[in-house]
Amino acid sequence: MAEITAKLVKELREKSGAGVMDAKKALVETDGDIEKAIELLREKGMAKAAKKADRVAAEGLTGVYVSGNVAAVVEVNAETDFVAKNAQFVELVNETAKLIAEGKPANNEEALALTTASGETLEAAYVNATATIGEKISFRRFALVEKTDEQHFGAYQHNGGRIGVITVVEGGDETLAKQVSMHVAAMKPTVLSYTELDEQFVKDELAQLNHKIEQDNESRAMVNKPALPFLKYGSKAQLTDEVVAAAEEAIKAELAAEGKPEKIWDKIIPGKMDRFMLDNTQVDQAYTLLAQVYIMDDSKTVEAYLESVNAKAVSFVRFEVGEGIEKKANDFEAEVAATMAAALNN
């Protein structure tokens, strides 16, 4: 039986990432053979990972990495937010983003086949991380963003890395692009422009807005406040030339009824039309970047601000950890009831 020295254990730990006791046990089982011990740890790690496969991993981090004219945003999940502070986990997230930006895989399968700095595949790195960290660690998704030499990336992470954003801005500089990314992180747009919103989606969202107005009006009626008007439109896509022309004519009729002289109408109408556009594009403002009021200058939309500095937003990607993952909630009352029932039956 070979002597299992502290030096041997340390060497195995450095090569495998295993804990002290796991490394020592593996060496004992393989009679001090490092290579066999590594293989044994790998097999045990895969078994541990398999046992954790059905757990919900909805915490974690995003990773952002820029490589020349290519940028990657990734999301890596763990079971608890505590693990997001683990050095091994953070390193794995950062390496994943770097490998994907440089390797440009087409899908998750290709991404997991990429080779890490240690020589193993990214997939093996996740199996090993699950085994050594003790939680299910999973690579969820990634996005690749490309730009031209004349364009700028805005790379930004928020809330300790729970939100990761990359924007592409034409004109301006990297500082401007990063500010737009900060806006994206805070305001959660889902698409760039109203032209990307589905017609039925706009109608459904408009119905929700009007339902909210209806509820508000019930409360206002109780305190004798005037009712708020319902919205007829929610997106610029619905504001045809005919609709806009009719709105302008209605404003002119209103000014005439108020006795405002026609010579000053040109000074009043633009402001009222801006208000009309703002009131009737609320779905756009909720979901499209260009229509949102810019957080760095609340007197302008993002589109108007960028135009004022001879720039424009080309694209963006925003990842938030856990979005779309259904978390299993513990029914505490049911758990207590089941425990009491079991105790009474014994």
C-alpha atoms as a printed R data frame, in Angstrom:
    type eleno elety resid chain resno       x      y       z
1   ATOM     1    CA   MET     A     1   0.000  0.000   0.000
2   ATOM     2    CA   ALA     A     2   1.483  3.309  -1.147
3   ATOM     3    CA   GLU     A     3   1.894  6.083   1.411
4   ATOM     4    CA   ILE     A     4  -0.652  8.865   0.898
5   ATOM     5    CA   THR     A     5   1.398 11.966   1.683
6   ATOM     6    CA   ALA     A     6   0.179 15.525   2.109
7   ATOM     7    CA   LYS     A     7   2.190 16.423  -1.001
8   ATOM     8    CA   LEU     A     8   0.333 13.786  -3.029
9   ATOM     9    CA   VAL     A     9  -3.046 15.024  -1.771
10  ATOM    10    CA   LYS     A    10  -2.115 18.610  -2.642
11  ATOM    11    CA   GLU     A    11  -1.049 17.600  -6.151
12  ATOM    12    CA   LEU     A    12  -4.340 15.796  -6.735
13  ATOM    13    CA   ARG     A    13  -6.323 18.745  -5.399
14  ATOM    14    CA   GLU     A    14  -4.536 21.146  -7.752
15  ATOM    15    CA   LYS     A    15  -5.210 18.895 -10.742
16  ATOM    16    CA   SER     A    16  -8.823 18.013  -9.931
17  ATOM    17    CA   GLY     A    17 -10.193 20.833  -7.785
18  ATOM    18    CA   ALA     A    18 -11.479 18.252  -5.288
19  ATOM    19    CA   GLY     A    19 -11.631 18.824  -1.522
20  ATOM    20    CA   VAL     A    20  -8.983 17.446   0.852
21  ATOM    21    CA   MET     A    21 -11.034 14.470   2.110
22  ATOM    22    CA   ASP     A    22 -12.313 13.541  -1.362
23  ATOM    23    CA   ALA     A    23  -8.762 13.690  -2.746
24  ATOM    24    CA   LYS     A    24  -7.374 11.572   0.078
25  ATOM    25    CA   LYS     A    25 -10.130  8.937  -0.262
26  ATOM    26    CA   ALA     A    26  -9.568  8.725  -4.023
27  ATOM    27    CA   LEU     A    27  -5.836  8.192  -3.515
28  ATOM    28    CA   VAL     A    28  -6.459  5.493  -0.922
29  ATOM    29    CA   GLU     A    29  -8.860  3.686  -3.298
30  ATOM    30    CA   THR     A    30  -6.372  3.856  -6.190
31  ATOM    31    CA   ASP     A    31  -3.281  3.036  -4.103
32  ATOM    32    CA   GLY     A    32  -1.752  6.473  -4.683
33  ATOM    33    CA   ASP     A    33  -2.129  6.491  -8.491
34  ATOM    34    CA   ILE     A    34  -2.767 10.150  -9.420
35  ATOM    35    CA   GLU     A    35  -4.233  9.488 -12.876
36  ATOM    36    CA   LYS     A    36  -6.575  6.754 -11.618
37  ATOM    37    CA   ALA     A    37  -7.575  9.000  -8.719
38  ATOM    38    CA   ILE     A    38  -8.452 11.815 -11.145
39  ATOM    39    CA   GLU     A    39 -10.608  9.409 -13.181
40  ATOM    40    CA   LEU     A    40 -12.298  8.138 -10.030
41  ATOM    41    CA   LEU     A    41 -13.045 11.683  -8.880
42  ATOM    42    CA   ARG     A    42 -14.441 12.491 -12.317
43  ATOM    43    CA   GLU     A    43 -16.759  9.463 -12.190
44  ATOM    44    CA   LYS     A    44 -17.902 10.359  -8.683
45  ATOM    45    CA   GLY     A    45 -18.345 13.955  -9.754
46  ATOM    46    CA   MET     A    46 -20.557 12.919 -12.672
47  ATOM    47    CA   ALA     A    47 -22.594 10.740 -10.320
48  ATOM    48    CA   LYS     A    48 -23.031 13.636  -7.877
49  ATOM    49    CA   ALA     A    49 -23.964 15.960 -10.730
50  ATOM    50    CA   ALA     A    50 -26.518 13.450 -12.016
51  ATOM    51    CA   LYS     A    51 -28.168 13.309  -8.577
52  ATOM    52    CA   LYS     A    52 -28.491 17.108  -8.634
53  ATOM    53    CA   ALA     A    53 -29.787 17.275 -12.231
54  ATOM    54    CA   ASP     A    54 -33.464 17.623 -11.277
55  ATOM    55    CA   ARG     A    55 -32.886 20.488  -8.857
56  ATOM    56    CA   VAL     A    56 -33.943 23.997  -9.828
57  ATOM    57    CA   ALA     A    57 -30.975 26.314 -10.403
58  ATOM    58    CA   ALA     A    58 -32.388 29.824 -10.719
59  ATOM    59    CA   GLU     A    59 -29.685 31.896  -9.037
60  ATOM    60    CA   GLY     A    60 -26.216 32.684 -10.390
61  ATOM    61    CA   LEU     A    61 -24.444 35.293 -12.460
62  ATOM    62    CA   THR     A    62 -24.180 36.765 -15.908
63  ATOM    63    CA   GLY     A    63 -20.815 37.092 -17.620
64  ATOM    64    CA   VAL     A    64 -19.843 39.709 -20.219
65  ATOM    65    CA   TYR     A    65 -16.704 39.598 -22.348
66  ATOM    66    CA   VAL     A    66 -15.556 41.683 -25.330
67  ATOM    67    CA   SER     A    67 -13.076 40.300 -27.850
68  ATOM    68    CA   GLY     A    68 -12.400 42.807 -30.631
69  ATOM    69    CA   ASN     A    69 -15.595 43.222 -32.635
70  ATOM    70    CA   VAL     A    70 -17.335 40.309 -30.906
71  ATOM    71    CA   ALA     A    71 -18.958 40.344 -27.457
72  ATOM    72    CA   ALA     A    72 -20.589 37.570 -25.455
73  ATOM    73    CA   VAL     A    73 -23.182 37.648 -22.697
74  ATOM    74    CA   VAL     A    74 -23.747 34.420 -20.747
75  ATOM    75    CA   GLU     A    75 -25.918 33.233 -17.882
76  ATOM    76    CA   VAL     A    76 -24.680 30.548 -15.502
77  ATOM    77    CA   ASN     A    77 -27.014 29.244 -12.805
78  ATOM    78    CA   ALA     A    78 -26.621 27.852  -9.307
79  ATOM    79    CA   GLU     A    79 -29.175 26.847  -6.683
80  ATOM    80    CA   THR     A    80 -28.448 29.622  -4.168
81  ATOM    81    CA   ASP     A    81 -27.251 33.214  -4.433
82  ATOM    82    CA   PHE     A    82 -24.540 32.385  -1.875
83  ATOM    83    CA   VAL     A    83 -22.678 30.388  -4.553
84  ATOM    84    CA   ALA     A    84 -22.569 33.470  -6.792
85  ATOM    85    CA   LYS     A    85 -19.836 34.769  -4.475
86  ATOM    86    CA   ASN     A    86 -17.804 31.546  -4.714
87  ATOM    87    CA   ALA     A    87 -14.424 32.224  -6.391
88  ATOM    88    CA   GLN     A    88 -14.519 28.988  -8.424
89  ATOM    89    CA   PHE     A    89 -18.027 29.807  -9.672
90  ATOM    90    CA   VAL     A    90 -17.103 33.394 -10.617
91  ATOM    91    CA   GLU     A    91 -14.025 32.158 -12.464
92  ATOM    92    CA   LEU     A    92 -16.122 29.598 -14.355
93  ATOM    93    CA   VAL     A    93 -18.616 32.289 -15.425
94  ATOM    94    CA   ASN     A    94 -15.860 34.604 -16.651
95  ATOM    95    CA   GLU     A    95 -14.045 31.821 -18.498
96  ATOM    96    CA   THR     A    96 -17.304 30.752 -20.141
97  ATOM    97    CA   ALA     A    97 -17.932 34.276 -21.469
98  ATOM    98    CA   LYS     A    98 -14.341 34.565 -22.737
99  ATOM    99    CA   LEU     A    99 -14.376 31.156 -24.475
100 ATOM   100    CA   ILE     A   100 -17.688 31.909 -26.186
101 ATOM   101    CA   ALA     A   101 -16.626 35.387 -27.372
102 ATOM   102    CA   GLU     A   102 -13.449 33.934 -28.846
103 ATOM   103    CA   GLY     A   103 -14.857 30.607 -30.090
104 ATOM   104    CA   LYS     A   104 -18.192 31.916 -31.432
105 ATOM   105    CA   PRO     A   105 -20.181 28.651 -31.027
106 ATOM   106    CA   ALA     A   106 -23.532 28.282 -32.785
107 ATOM   107    CA   ASN     A   107 -25.402 26.745 -29.845
108 ATOM   108    CA   ASN     A   108 -25.066 25.467 -26.269
109 ATOM   109    CA   GLU     A   109 -23.817 22.076 -27.422
110 ATOM   110    CA   GLU     A   110 -20.943 23.667 -29.337
111 ATOM   111    CA   ALA     A   111 -20.262 26.007 -26.421
112 ATOM   112    CA   LEU     A   112 -19.935 23.137 -23.946
113 ATOM   113    CA   ALA     A   113 -17.502 21.389 -26.297
114 ATOM   114    CA   LEU     A   114 -15.057 24.315 -26.130
115 ATOM   115    CA   THR     A   115 -11.741 23.618 -24.431
116 ATOM   116    CA   THR     A   116 -10.885 25.483 -21.225
117 ATOM   117    CA   ALA     A   117  -7.453 26.716 -20.176
118 ATOM   118    CA   SER     A   118  -6.973 23.533 -18.109
119 ATOM   119    CA   GLY     A   119  -7.503 21.350 -21.186
120 ATOM   120    CA   GLU     A   120 -10.915 19.922 -20.284
121 ATOM   121    CA   THR     A   121 -14.165 20.710 -22.079
122 ATOM   122    CA   LEU     A   122 -16.479 23.379 -20.721
123 ATOM   123    CA   GLU     A   123 -19.038 20.624 -20.095
124 ATOM   124    CA   ALA     A   124 -16.557 18.731 -17.897
125 ATOM   125    CA   ALA     A   125 -15.799 21.970 -16.041
126 ATOM   126    CA   TYR     A   126 -19.497 22.274 -15.130
127 ATOM   127    CA   VAL     A   127 -19.656 18.664 -13.957
128 ATOM   128    CA   ASN     A   128 -16.589 19.213 -11.794
129 ATOM   129    CA   ALA     A   129 -17.955 22.500 -10.444
130 ATOM   130    CA   THR     A   130 -21.208 20.784  -9.440
131 ATOM   131    CA   ALA     A   131 -19.236 18.082  -7.616
132 ATOM   132    CA   THR     A   132 -16.803 20.367  -5.803
133 ATOM   133    CA   ILE     A   133 -19.119 23.295  -4.993
134 ATOM   134    CA   GLY     A   134 -21.935 20.984  -3.907
135 ATOM   135    CA   GLU     A   135 -24.769 22.595  -5.862
136 ATOM   136    CA   LYS     A   136 -26.176 22.084  -9.328
137 ATOM   137    CA   ILE     A   137 -24.174 24.428 -11.580
138 ATOM   138    CA   SER     A   138 -25.584 24.801 -15.074
139 ATOM   139    CA   PHE     A   139 -24.772 26.773 -18.193
140 ATOM   140    CA   ARG     A   140 -28.098 28.205 -19.306
141 ATOM   141    CA   ARG     A   141 -27.651 30.466 -22.329
142 ATOM   142    CA   PHE     A   142 -25.471 32.871 -24.253
143 ATOM   143    CA   ALA     A   143 -25.722 35.565 -26.903
144 ATOM   144    CA   LEU     A   144 -23.063 36.748 -29.329
145 ATOM   145    CA   VAL     A   145 -23.094 40.353 -30.536
146 ATOM   146    CA   GLU     A   146 -20.948 41.679 -33.366
147 ATOM   147    CA   LYS     A   147 -20.105 45.229 -34.462
148 ATOM   148    CA   THR     A   148 -18.117 47.049 -37.115
149 ATOM   149    CA   ASP     A   149 -14.893 48.974 -36.506
150 ATOM   150    CA   GLU     A   150 -16.850 52.247 -36.537
151 ATOM   151    CA   GLN     A   151 -19.359 51.110 -33.909
152 ATOM   152    CA   HIS     A   152 -18.987 50.865 -30.117
153 ATOM   153    CA   PHE     A   153 -19.830 48.217 -27.543
154 ATOM   154    CA   GLY     A   154 -21.395 49.208 -24.254
155 ATOM   155    CA   ALA     A   155 -20.580 46.427 -21.764
156 ATOM   156    CA   TYR     A   156 -22.279 46.699 -18.385
157 ATOM   157    CA   GLN     A   157 -23.198 44.495 -15.428
158 ATOM   158    CA   HIS     A   158 -25.555 45.514 -12.657
159 ATOM   159    CA   ASN     A   159 -26.610 44.280  -9.226
160 ATOM   160    CA   GLY     A   160 -23.461 42.263  -8.598
161 ATOM   161    CA   GLY     A   161 -23.621 40.626 -12.007
162 ATOM   162    CA   ARG     A   162 -27.252 39.464 -11.885
163 ATOM   163    CA   ILE     A   163 -27.909 41.625 -14.962
164 ATOM   164    CA   GLY     A   164 -25.586 41.668 -17.968
165 ATOM   165    CA   VAL     A   165 -25.981 44.000 -20.961
166 ATOM   166    CA   ILE     A   166 -24.212 44.589 -24.250
167 ATOM   167    CA   THR     A   167 -25.312 47.386 -26.603
168 ATOM   168    CA   VAL     A   168 -24.015 48.408 -29.998
169 ATOM   169    CA   VAL     A   169 -24.056 52.142 -30.706
170 ATOM   170    CA   GLU     A   170 -23.084 53.868 -33.933
171 ATOM   171    CA   GLY     A   171 -21.551 57.313 -33.462
172 ATOM   172    CA   GLY     A   172 -20.573 58.648 -30.059
173 ATOM   173    CA   ASP     A   173 -18.070 56.597 -28.071
174 ATOM   174    CA   GLU     A   174 -17.785 53.721 -25.588
175 ATOM   175    CA   THR     A   175 -18.876 55.970 -22.710
176 ATOM   176    CA   LEU     A   176 -22.141 56.758 -24.503
177 ATOM   177    CA   ALA     A   177 -22.634 53.079 -25.378
178 ATOM   178    CA   LYS     A   178 -22.130 52.094 -21.723
179 ATOM   179    CA   GLN     A   179 -24.651 54.734 -20.604
180 ATOM   180    CA   VAL     A   180 -27.207 53.234 -22.999
181 ATOM   181    CA   SER     A   181 -26.426 49.813 -21.493
182 ATOM   182    CA   MET     A   182 -27.072 51.243 -18.033
183 ATOM   183    CA   HIS     A   183 -30.452 52.446 -19.290
184 ATOM   184    CA   VAL     A   184 -31.209 48.983 -20.704
185 ATOM   185    CA   ALA     A   185 -30.283 47.367 -17.381
186 ATOM   186    CA   ALA     A   186 -32.605 49.684 -15.449
187 ATOM   187    CA   MET     A   187 -35.589 49.988 -17.800
188 ATOM   188    CA   LYS     A   188 -35.797 46.418 -19.175
189 ATOM   189    CA   PRO     A   189 -36.699 47.014 -22.837
190 ATOM   190    CA   THR     A   190 -37.233 43.787 -24.754
191 ATOM   191    CA   VAL     A   191 -36.766 45.052 -28.322
192 ATOM   192    CA   LEU     A   192 -35.125 47.990 -30.068
193 ATOM   193    CA   SER     A   193 -38.059 49.485 -31.981
194 ATOM   194    CA   TYR     A   194 -41.857 49.392 -32.231
195 ATOM   195    CA   THR     A   195 -41.476 47.690 -35.609
196 ATOM   196    CA   GLU     A   196 -40.455 44.531 -33.699
197 ATOM   197    CA   LEU     A   197 -43.635 44.341 -31.606
198 ATOM   198    CA   ASP     A   198 -46.279 41.835 -32.681
199 ATOM   199    CA   GLU     A   199 -49.641 43.390 -33.575
200 ATOM   200    CA   GLN     A   200 -51.611 41.092 -31.265
201 ATOM   201    CA   PHE     A   201 -49.147 41.706 -28.446
202 ATOM   202    CA   VAL     A   202 -49.769 45.464 -28.725
203 ATOM   203    CA   LYS     A   203 -53.553 44.913 -28.615
204 ATOM   204    CA   ASP     A   204 -53.272 42.657 -25.573
205 ATOM   205    CA   GLU     A   205 -51.035 45.124 -23.721
206 ATOM   206    CA   LEU     A   206 -53.360 48.016 -24.612
207 ATOM   207    CA   ALA     A   207 -56.270 46.028 -23.164
208 ATOM   208    CA   GLN     A   208 -54.290 45.570 -19.933
209 ATOM   209    CA   LEU     A   209 -53.560 49.313 -19.753
210 ATOM   210    CA   ASN     A   210 -57.241 50.138 -20.210
211 ATOM   211    CA   HIS     A   211 -58.187 47.575 -17.563
212 ATOM   212    CA   LYS     A   212 -55.874 49.373 -15.140
213 ATOM   213    CA   ILE     A   213 -57.476 52.725 -16.078
214 ATOM   214    CA   GLU     A   214 -60.908 51.194 -15.435
215 ATOM   215    CA   GLN     A   215 -59.811 50.116 -11.951
216 ATOM   216    CA   ASP     A   216 -58.312 53.549 -11.275
217 ATOM   217    CA   ASN     A   217 -61.539 55.233 -12.379
218 ATOM   218    CA   GLU     A   218 -63.542 53.191  -9.861
219 ATOM   219    CA   SER     A   219 -61.302 54.545  -7.090
220 ATOM   220    CA   ARG     A   220 -61.457 58.085  -8.475
221 ATOM   221    CA   ALA     A   221 -65.271 57.973  -8.571
222 ATOM   222    CA   MET     A   222 -65.341 57.178  -4.858
223 ATOM   223    CA   VAL     A   223 -63.574 60.461  -4.080
224 ATOM   224    CA   ASN     A   224 -65.381 62.497  -6.769
225 ATOM   225    CA   LYS     A   225 -62.368 62.816  -9.054
226 ATOM   226    CA   PRO     A   226 -62.916 63.039 -12.841
227 ATOM   227    CA   ALA     A   227 -62.449 59.796 -14.776
228 ATOM   228    CA   LEU     A   228 -59.299 59.228 -16.797
229 ATOM   229    CA   PRO     A   229 -59.783 58.740 -20.558
230 ATOM   230    CA   PHE     A   230 -59.255 55.276 -22.028
231 ATOM   231    CA   LEU     A   231 -56.444 54.727 -24.513
232 ATOM   232    CA   LYS     A   232 -57.281 54.053 -28.146
233 ATOM   233    CA   TYR     A   233 -53.707 53.410 -29.263
234 ATOM   234    CA   GLY     A   234 -50.610 51.979 -27.629
235 ATOM   235    CA   SER     A   235 -47.915 51.931 -30.289
236 ATOM   236    CA   LYS     A   236 -46.502 54.079 -33.047
237 ATOM   237    CA   ALA     A   237 -47.382 51.190 -35.366
238 ATOM   238    CA   GLN     A   238 -51.055 52.072 -34.843
239 ATOM   239    CA   LEU     A   239 -50.574 55.790 -35.474
240 ATOM   240    CA   THR     A   240 -51.108 55.902 -39.219
241 ATOM   241    CA   ASP     A   241 -50.870 59.133 -41.216
242 ATOM   242    CA   GLU     A   242 -54.660 59.364 -41.095
243 ATOM   243    CA   VAL     A   243 -54.713 58.981 -37.296
244 ATOM   244    CA   VAL     A   244 -52.029 61.634 -36.830
245 ATOM   245    CA   ALA     A   245 -53.781 64.041 -39.248
246 ATOM   246    CA   ALA     A   246 -57.083 63.561 -37.406
247 ATOM   247    CA   ALA     A   247 -55.375 64.257 -34.073
248 ATOM   248    CA   GLU     A   248 -53.922 67.499 -35.434
249 ATOM   249    CA   GLU     A   249 -57.325 68.597 -36.740
250 ATOM   250    CA   ALA     A   250 -58.872 67.854 -33.329
251 ATOM   251    CA   ILE     A   251 -56.225 70.048 -31.673
252 ATOM   252    CA   LYS     A   252 -56.951 72.891 -34.107
253 ATOM   253    CA   ALA     A   253 -60.671 72.596 -33.362
254 ATOM   254    CA   GLU     A   254 -59.907 72.692 -29.641
255 ATOM   255    CA   LEU     A   255 -57.778 75.832 -30.037
256 ATOM   256    CA   ALA     A   256 -60.492 77.495 -32.091
257 ATOM   257    CA   ALA     A   257 -63.113 76.659 -29.469
258 ATOM   258    CA   GLU     A   258 -60.862 78.189 -26.818
259 ATOM   259    CA   GLY     A   259 -60.616 81.373 -28.888
260 ATOM   260    CA   LYS     A   260 -56.847 81.091 -29.423
261 ATOM   261    CA   PRO     A   261 -55.755 83.282 -32.408
262 ATOM   262    CA   GLU     A   262 -54.589 81.236 -35.418
263 ATOM   263    CA   LYS     A   263 -51.300 83.149 -35.641
264 ATOM   264    CA   ILE     A   264 -50.048 81.407 -32.463
265 ATOM   265    CA   TRP     A   265 -51.293 77.902 -33.319
266 ATOM   266    CA   ASP     A   266 -47.947 76.929 -34.838
267 ATOM   267    CA   LYS     A   267 -46.319 77.488 -31.465
268 ATOM   268    CA   ILE     A   268 -48.909 75.404 -29.576
269 ATOM   269    CA   ILE     A   269 -49.637 72.487 -31.927
270 ATOM   270    CA   PRO     A   270 -46.147 70.805 -31.840
271 ATOM   271    CA   GLY     A   271 -46.238 70.512 -28.043
272 ATOM   272    CA   LYS     A   272 -49.766 69.102 -28.064
273 ATOM   273    CA   MET     A   273 -48.823 66.612 -30.810
274 ATOM   274    CA   ASP     A   274 -45.825 65.502 -28.735
275 ATOM   275    CA   ARG     A   275 -48.233 64.919 -25.857
276 ATOM   276    CA   PHE     A   276 -50.563 62.972 -28.149
277 ATOM   277    CA   MET     A   277 -47.673 60.760 -29.287
278 ATOM   278    CA   LEU     A   278 -46.543 60.210 -25.696
279 ATOM   279    CA   ASP     A   279 -50.036 59.309 -24.472
280 ATOM   280    CA   ASN     A   280 -50.657 56.889 -27.331
281 ATOM   281    CA   THR     A   281 -47.378 54.965 -27.403
282 ATOM   282    CA   GLN     A   282 -47.355 53.569 -23.863
283 ATOM   283    CA   VAL     A   283 -46.784 49.987 -25.021
284 ATOM   284    CA   ASP     A   284 -43.738 51.175 -26.978
285 ATOM   285    CA   GLN     A   285 -42.447 52.991 -23.906
286 ATOM   286    CA   ALA     A   286 -42.721 49.835 -21.803
287 ATOM   287    CA   TYR     A   287 -41.018 47.460 -24.221
288 ATOM   288    CA   THR     A   288 -38.940 49.301 -26.843
289 ATOM   289    CA   LEU     A   289 -35.607 50.937 -26.140
290 ATOM   290    CA   LEU     A   290 -35.928 53.837 -28.586
291 ATOM   291    CA   ALA     A   291 -39.306 55.000 -27.232
292 ATOM   292    CA   GLN     A   292 -38.308 55.008 -23.565
293 ATOM   293    CA   VAL     A   293 -37.513 58.234 -21.714
294 ATOM   294    CA   TYR     A   294 -33.727 58.266 -21.401
295 ATOM   295    CA   ILE     A   295 -32.583 57.926 -17.780
296 ATOM   296    CA   MET     A   296 -29.611 60.240 -18.428
297 ATOM   297    CA   ASP     A   297 -31.861 63.014 -19.816
298 ATOM   298    CA   ASP     A   298 -35.544 62.665 -18.959
299 ATOM   299    CA   SER     A   299 -36.496 65.465 -21.358
300 ATOM   300    CA   LYS     A   300 -35.879 63.146 -24.342
301 ATOM   301    CA   THR     A   301 -36.513 59.600 -25.465
302 ATOM   302    CA   VAL     A   302 -33.481 57.391 -26.046
303 ATOM   303    CA   GLU     A   303 -33.933 57.816 -29.802
304 ATOM   304    CA   ALA     A   304 -34.199 61.613 -29.593
305 ATOM   305    CA   TYR     A   305 -31.193 61.891 -27.277
306 ATOM   306    CA   LEU     A   306 -28.984 59.760 -29.503
307 ATOM   307    CA   GLU     A   307 -30.057 61.777 -32.548
308 ATOM   308    CA   SER     A   308 -29.084 64.970 -30.698
309 ATOM   309    CA   VAL     A   309 -25.498 63.685 -30.356
310 ATOM   310    CA   ASN     A   310 -25.354 62.212 -33.891
311 ATOM   311    CA   ALA     A   311 -25.556 58.613 -32.710
312 ATOM   312    CA   LYS     A   312 -28.005 55.722 -32.927
313 ATOM   313    CA   ALA     A   313 -28.619 52.435 -31.139
314 ATOM   314    CA   VAL     A   314 -28.039 49.443 -33.400
315 ATOM   315    CA   SER     A   315 -28.788 46.490 -31.100
316 ATOM   316    CA   PHE     A   316 -28.706 45.261 -27.508
317 ATOM   317    CA   VAL     A   317 -28.824 42.098 -25.416
318 ATOM   318    CA   ARG     A   318 -29.994 42.035 -21.804
319 ATOM   319    CA   PHE     A   319 -29.768 38.946 -19.564
320 ATOM   320    CA   GLU     A   320 -31.160 38.834 -16.032
321 ATOM   321    CA   VAL     A   321 -30.398 35.822 -13.888
322 ATOM   322    CA   GLY     A   322 -33.349 33.490 -13.442
323 ATOM   323    CA   GLU     A   323 -35.801 35.283 -15.752
324 ATOM   324    CA   GLY     A   324 -38.236 32.750 -17.145
325 ATOM   325    CA   ILE     A   325 -37.192 29.984 -14.731
326 ATOM   326    CA   GLU     A   326 -40.019 28.696 -12.574
327 ATOM   327    CA   LYS     A   327 -38.742 28.405  -9.022
328 ATOM   328    CA   LYS     A   328 -40.126 25.696  -6.756
329 ATOM   329    CA   ALA     A   329 -41.758 27.363  -3.781
330 ATOM   330    CA   ASN     A   330 -41.790 25.546  -0.453
331 ATOM   331    CA   ASP     A   331 -45.349 25.259   0.880
332 ATOM   332    CA   PHE     A   332 -44.493 25.742   4.566
333 ATOM   333    CA   GLU     A   333 -48.050 25.171   5.854
334 ATOM   334    CA   ALA     A   334 -48.392 21.952   3.883
335 ATOM   335    CA   GLU     A   335 -45.007 20.789   5.162
336 ATOM   336    CA   VAL     A   336 -46.004 21.454   8.786
337 ATOM   337    CA   ALA     A   337 -49.364 19.715   8.283
338 ATOM   338    CA   ALA     A   338 -47.666 16.665   6.788
339 ATOM   339    CA   THR     A   339 -45.182 16.506   9.677
340 ATOM   340    CA   MET     A   340 -47.978 16.736  12.261
341 ATOM   341    CA   ALA     A   341 -50.024 14.086  10.479
342 ATOM   342    CA   ALA     A   342 -47.041 11.754  10.400
343 ATOM   343    CA   ALA     A   343 -46.431 12.318  14.126
344 ATOM   344    CA   LEU     A   344 -50.065 11.582  15.012
345 ATOM   345    CA   ASN     A   345 -50.033  8.374  12.982
346 ATOM   346    CA   ASN     A   346 -46.982  7.062  14.835
